[in-house]
Amino acid sequence: MHLSSFVEMVESGFDDRVLLGDQKSRITGTEFGFLVRLGATQVHNQYASVIYVGENHSLLPVALFAAAWAGVPFVPVNYRLEDRQLHSLLERYPNSLVLTDPLTSDRLAGFSPKVFEKWLDELSTIDLEEVGPTEPAEDDDDVAVVLFTSGTTSEPKSALLRHRHLMAYLLGSVEFGSAESSEAVLVSVPPYHVAGVANMLSNLFSGRRLVYLASFTAQEWLTRVADEKITHAMVVPTMLSRIVEHLDGGVLSTSTLRSLSYGGAKVSERVIRQALQAFPNTGFVNAYGLTETASTIAVLGPDDHREALSSDDPMIQRRLSSVGQVLPMIEIEIRNEHEQVVAAGESGLIYLRGEQVSGEYAGVSLLDGDGWFCTRDQGSIDADGYLYIEGRVDDTIIRGGENIAPAEIESVLLAQPGIAEACVVGLPDDEWGQRIVAVVVCSEGHVVDPKTLQDSVRDVLRGSKTPEEIIVRDSLPHTETGKMLRRVVLSELVARQGGSAS
Amino acid sequence: MILKPGARLISAVCTAELMTVKAPKTDLEVTIGGVATIASATARDGSVTAVAGHDSGTLMGKRYVDEADTIELLCTKAGSGAVAVNGELLQLKEAKALPASD
């Protein structure tokens, strides 16, 4: 199926239901469909793609669906990139309609940008009968959305999601129209992240009103949840920890929030426990997925969260650090280095297969002959089917022939009092091949002695897994969705040592 | 008619509307409430009523499939008529409800 059919479904099912906008401006399904049709007339036969580079906007879905209807890809780009990088990404998509916000517009002089708000104003002056409506595109093998990977390990790549991948995800995971008309979701994830795209599509598909937060602060997020009577929200880990920090032990027992999902990067178990206490009546959902899998492929649901929080059984308690069970339409295999499927509980590389799995970058498909996609994430599945993510295989440290996952050491460091963040990397070492170095950030008001910390880690892990050096810093570099930029940490440490990372 | 994914089906007898998710590339006769579907809801004038046995209704958001699982239709607007293809009433496809993950 094609996203243009999605627009027609919205017009049919949610004709008079308010789907977009806050208390000031409200757009129904019929109005949304009309805006999309108007937008498509300005794209069809004129542009090769629609780029959106700007903050979140309450009518952002109009840009994505107008591109889809006109049969061209929608390419959301991170407006926070520095000029040089931003321009180089835009140059990859020549002859595009570049939609932007007023602040970013000045930085895009050579790309004939249009401020999105003004473009919408222009649409409202068009007479659809006069210009002639654009027929909806219908080839579901066309590219619907292009997303640039965050580039934690290398230069950003263009990941391609075709209409059939996105529609397979929606049809498989969301029941059309299942939301009540009083439900509203607060979107605070950025539009250029797969979570932002999935957030938009899933909620529209369920008929839930979308309220956009232009840019995130904990205070603003909490205010909007209360003002707009928000029932659903999705946040990335950094946001969750800022919200919890902002509440400072406060309990929101009367919040309208029914469901709070989080994902996009690893979350510390401590933050989740605090969040569960801060929102005692909210259902928590942890979602795991990749850009290349068109968003979520595994979910840890609300009951799993509360059960783990109250259980005495360590096997159930630890589920709080799992990403739950895979969706019914996804096949998963954990394979060892010989590509053999391992037993329950054993670690290996995560392989996925399913209709929503794209596994494709511009010019190259990474799916094997049988349709399997190697995520390059390391993980294990326990006997009950709960999936545990152990980090990127590319981050694996090999010390004296032993494979060590940084995540294992980081979680031990994070469990120590006064440690807010931890990043473990392997530095080139003549004797061991690689040696383990940890960089930590202390929680506010805490001072940590590296030597004492090292001893505490050694009490839990073997000596070979204990960092040989622990460096205390004020901060660590992250992507905006909270993924740690390991390659930046690593290259800084390597430079300090006077060599190059291999 | 030949149905393609994305093709809309609108009832002549009730408010029901469906969207084609998948369909075989063969000539099909689709009815809602036992009466052939129409191109637009504005063409519905209330003069036609459902045939007995075709009045069990269609539910919003639910998907309907045939016995052989060759055709799948998604209801975008509920109605009192039931959907049938080549005379065979389609069955409700049960799906497990998942928590909202995004």
XYZ file of C-alpha atoms in Angstrom, chain A residues 133-434:
302
model
C -5.982 18.098 -8.717
C -2.916 15.825 -8.787
C -3.690 12.127 -9.129
C -2.379 10.217 -6.096
C 0.869 8.290 -6.684
C 0.334 4.578 -6.126
C 3.562 2.616 -6.620
C 4.337 1.353 -3.124
C 7.859 0.395 -4.163
C 8.781 4.089 -4.428
C 10.887 5.727 -1.719
C 8.637 7.508 0.787
C 11.118 8.839 3.330
C 14.886 9.305 3.314
C 16.552 9.533 6.719
C 20.180 10.281 7.422
C 21.697 7.937 9.984
C 23.052 9.735 13.031
C 26.622 8.915 12.127
C 27.792 7.748 15.566
C 30.385 5.550 13.858
C 30.834 7.097 10.374
C 29.597 9.785 7.956
C 25.782 9.986 7.710
C 24.238 7.562 5.195
C 20.852 7.974 3.451
C 18.543 5.214 4.690
C 15.608 4.582 2.342
C 12.126 3.677 3.547
C 9.692 2.720 0.806
C 5.917 3.083 1.064
C 5.517 -0.673 1.483
C 7.867 -0.694 4.526
C 6.038 2.106 6.329
C 2.578 0.746 5.527
C 3.634 -2.764 6.623
C 4.741 -1.315 9.948
C 1.476 0.591 10.418
C -0.817 -2.237 9.350
C 1.086 -4.674 11.536
C 1.348 -2.634 14.708
C -1.505 -0.090 14.882
C -5.242 -0.624 14.552
C -6.678 2.059 12.278
C -8.948 4.410 14.221
C -8.334 2.692 17.551
C -7.843 5.973 19.449
C -10.784 7.718 21.094
C -11.462 11.234 19.834
C -10.328 12.706 23.185
C -6.813 11.254 22.868
C -3.826 13.453 22.033
C -0.127 12.740 21.605
C 2.698 15.171 22.333
C 5.431 14.851 19.696
C 8.785 16.045 20.968
C 11.137 13.823 18.964
C 12.735 15.634 16.022
C 11.254 15.220 12.514
C 14.529 13.934 11.009
C 14.660 10.900 13.310
C 12.826 7.650 12.496
C 11.016 7.972 15.836
C 9.649 11.361 14.711
C 8.368 9.882 11.454
C 6.891 6.807 13.168
C 5.377 8.966 15.918
C 3.563 11.022 13.275
C 2.368 8.083 11.164
C 1.268 5.727 13.969
C -0.735 8.345 15.798
C -2.446 9.663 12.670
C -3.266 6.072 11.725
C -4.890 5.468 15.093
C -6.792 8.767 14.828
C -5.028 10.443 17.739
C -4.578 14.226 17.645
C -0.958 15.293 17.172
C 0.389 18.179 19.237
C 3.901 19.236 18.306
C 6.522 20.627 20.664
C 8.842 22.880 18.624
C 11.853 22.128 20.776
C 12.132 20.248 24.029
C 12.593 21.464 27.600
C 11.297 19.456 30.570
C 9.244 22.406 31.848
C 7.635 23.070 28.455
C 6.889 19.366 27.967
C 5.152 19.088 31.367
C 3.189 22.313 30.759
C 1.962 21.126 27.360
C 0.973 17.710 28.747
C -1.222 19.466 31.305
C -2.607 22.229 29.024
C -3.450 19.997 26.066
C -4.649 17.062 28.227
C -2.076 14.841 26.536
C -2.778 11.117 26.818
C 0.231 9.718 24.913
C 3.850 10.734 24.442
C 7.107 9.355 23.163
C 10.464 10.598 24.414
C 14.106 9.737 23.920
C 16.153 8.776 27.002
C 17.748 12.216 27.489
C 14.270 13.748 27.636
C 13.047 11.126 30.098
C 15.947 11.740 32.453
C 15.473 15.527 32.235
C 11.760 15.179 33.040
C 12.541 12.951 36.021
C 15.254 15.355 37.188
C 12.912 18.333 36.804
C 10.218 16.632 38.913
C 12.844 15.997 41.597
C 10.916 13.251 43.382
C 7.506 14.823 42.681
C 4.641 12.441 41.877
C 2.134 13.200 39.090
C -0.663 10.893 40.153
C -3.409 12.892 38.402
C -1.651 13.268 35.037
C -3.806 12.692 31.962
C -0.853 10.784 30.493
C -1.913 7.174 29.860
C 1.048 5.996 27.847
C 4.665 7.134 27.835
C 6.956 5.343 25.437
C 10.688 5.744 25.278
C 13.402 4.516 22.947
C 16.063 5.643 20.521
C 18.985 4.827 22.775
C 19.806 2.894 25.931
C 18.067 4.130 29.088
C 19.527 3.663 32.541
C 17.423 1.421 34.758
C 17.623 3.987 37.545
C 15.913 6.631 35.378
C 13.119 4.175 34.508
C 12.517 3.284 38.129
C 12.327 6.985 39.005
C 10.024 7.655 36.050
C 7.682 4.809 37.050
C 7.438 6.355 40.521
C 6.907 9.880 39.167
C 4.029 8.723 36.903
C 2.306 6.009 38.979
C -0.777 5.829 36.742
C 0.941 5.949 33.389
C 1.678 2.913 31.230
C 5.328 2.749 30.172
C 6.436 1.304 26.852
C 10.016 0.710 25.792
C 10.439 0.452 22.041
C 13.440 -0.829 20.133
C 13.949 -0.358 16.446
C 16.292 1.041 13.849
C 15.992 3.523 11.031
C 16.546 0.599 8.652
C 13.606 -1.347 10.130
C 11.068 1.500 9.732
C 10.958 2.038 13.487
C 9.841 -0.324 16.255
C 10.460 -4.067 16.051
C 10.270 -4.961 19.779
C 8.190 -3.624 22.671
C 8.256 -3.888 26.451
C 4.685 -3.055 27.466
C 3.113 -1.381 30.519
C 2.327 -4.628 32.356
C 5.908 -5.851 31.885
C 7.175 -2.620 33.457
C 4.967 -2.730 36.570
C 5.504 -6.473 36.995
C 9.286 -6.041 36.870
C 9.107 -3.142 39.329
C 7.157 -5.131 41.921
C 8.659 -8.606 41.422
C 11.072 -10.363 43.802
C 12.248 -12.670 41.011
C 15.547 -11.385 39.579
C 14.686 -12.871 36.152
C 11.534 -10.728 36.032
C 13.185 -7.659 37.624
C 15.838 -7.585 34.937
C 13.196 -7.293 32.193
C 13.179 -3.579 33.009
C 16.470 -3.399 31.113
C 15.147 -5.433 28.166
C 13.349 -4.062 25.091
C 10.588 -6.652 25.465
C 9.323 -9.064 22.859
C 9.479 -8.717 19.082
C 6.357 -7.676 17.164
C 4.309 -10.546 15.688
C 5.197 -9.671 12.093
C 8.954 -9.666 12.742
C 11.269 -12.672 12.650
C 14.419 -12.503 14.762
C 17.570 -14.601 15.046
C 20.594 -14.184 17.292
C 23.630 -15.586 15.492
C 27.226 -16.239 16.530
C 30.351 -15.320 14.527
C 29.826 -18.435 12.324
C 26.316 -17.173 11.526
C 24.764 -20.030 13.512
C 21.671 -19.379 15.617
C 22.588 -19.448 19.326
C 20.629 -20.888 22.267
C 18.332 -18.806 24.503
C 20.283 -16.498 26.791
C 23.427 -16.528 24.636
C 24.752 -13.343 23.061
C 25.257 -12.767 19.376
C 24.408 -10.508 16.473
C 20.753 -9.580 15.985
C 19.271 -10.451 12.555
C 15.779 -9.341 11.544
C 13.365 -10.150 8.740
C 9.920 -8.794 7.919
C 7.921 -6.641 5.519
C 8.834 -3.424 7.343
C 12.584 -4.151 7.250
C 14.166 -2.000 4.555
C 17.863 -2.527 5.304
C 18.627 -0.248 2.395
C 20.833 2.769 1.856
C 20.984 4.913 -1.277
C 22.396 2.539 -3.879
C 22.874 -0.540 -1.714
C 20.626 -3.117 -0.027
C 22.044 -4.871 3.017
C 19.404 -7.633 3.008
C 20.811 -11.095 2.285
C 19.307 -13.455 -0.310
C 16.699 -14.655 2.202
C 15.696 -11.148 3.253
C 17.568 -11.086 6.586
C 19.026 -7.819 7.835
C 22.028 -7.809 10.141
C 21.462 -4.941 12.611
C 25.090 -4.968 13.835
C 23.543 -4.721 17.291
C 24.655 -7.300 19.796
C 22.025 -8.925 21.999
C 20.376 -11.987 23.513
C 16.873 -13.395 23.956
C 15.938 -15.160 27.182
C 13.811 -18.299 27.458
C 10.644 -16.171 27.757
C 11.379 -14.263 24.556
C 12.622 -10.979 26.084
C 15.243 -9.239 23.979
C 18.274 -7.600 25.607
C 20.393 -5.140 23.623
C 24.084 -5.102 24.437
C 25.323 -2.378 22.098
C 26.871 -2.060 18.652
C 29.162 -4.892 17.604
C 31.438 -2.239 16.075
C 31.970 -0.880 19.593
C 33.135 -4.253 20.909
C 36.507 -4.053 22.615
C 38.904 -6.914 21.928
C 41.399 -7.101 24.767
C 43.920 -9.923 24.669
C 41.595 -11.897 22.375
C 38.605 -11.493 24.684
C 35.468 -9.767 23.273
C 34.142 -7.224 25.738
C 30.892 -5.266 25.305
C 31.315 -1.674 26.586
C 27.653 -1.709 27.683
C 28.366 -4.356 30.326
C 31.042 -2.223 31.974
C 29.011 0.957 31.551
C 26.024 -0.515 33.373
C 28.264 -1.457 36.315
C 29.710 2.062 36.379
C 26.216 3.606 36.197
C 25.072 1.527 39.145
C 27.725 3.184 41.366
C 26.566 6.144 43.490
C 27.190 9.578 41.988
C 27.743 8.430 38.385
C 25.424 10.106 35.863
C 26.985 8.993 32.579
C 29.633 6.524 31.452
C 31.383 5.770 28.171
C 33.773 2.835 27.822
C 36.081 2.557 24.808
C 39.064 0.468 23.699
C 42.302 2.330 22.994
C 45.086 0.843 20.854
C 47.541 -1.021 23.081
C 50.806 -2.709 22.108
C 50.506 -5.501 24.623
C 46.759 -6.280 24.686
C 45.631 -5.057 21.267
C 43.161 -2.786 23.029
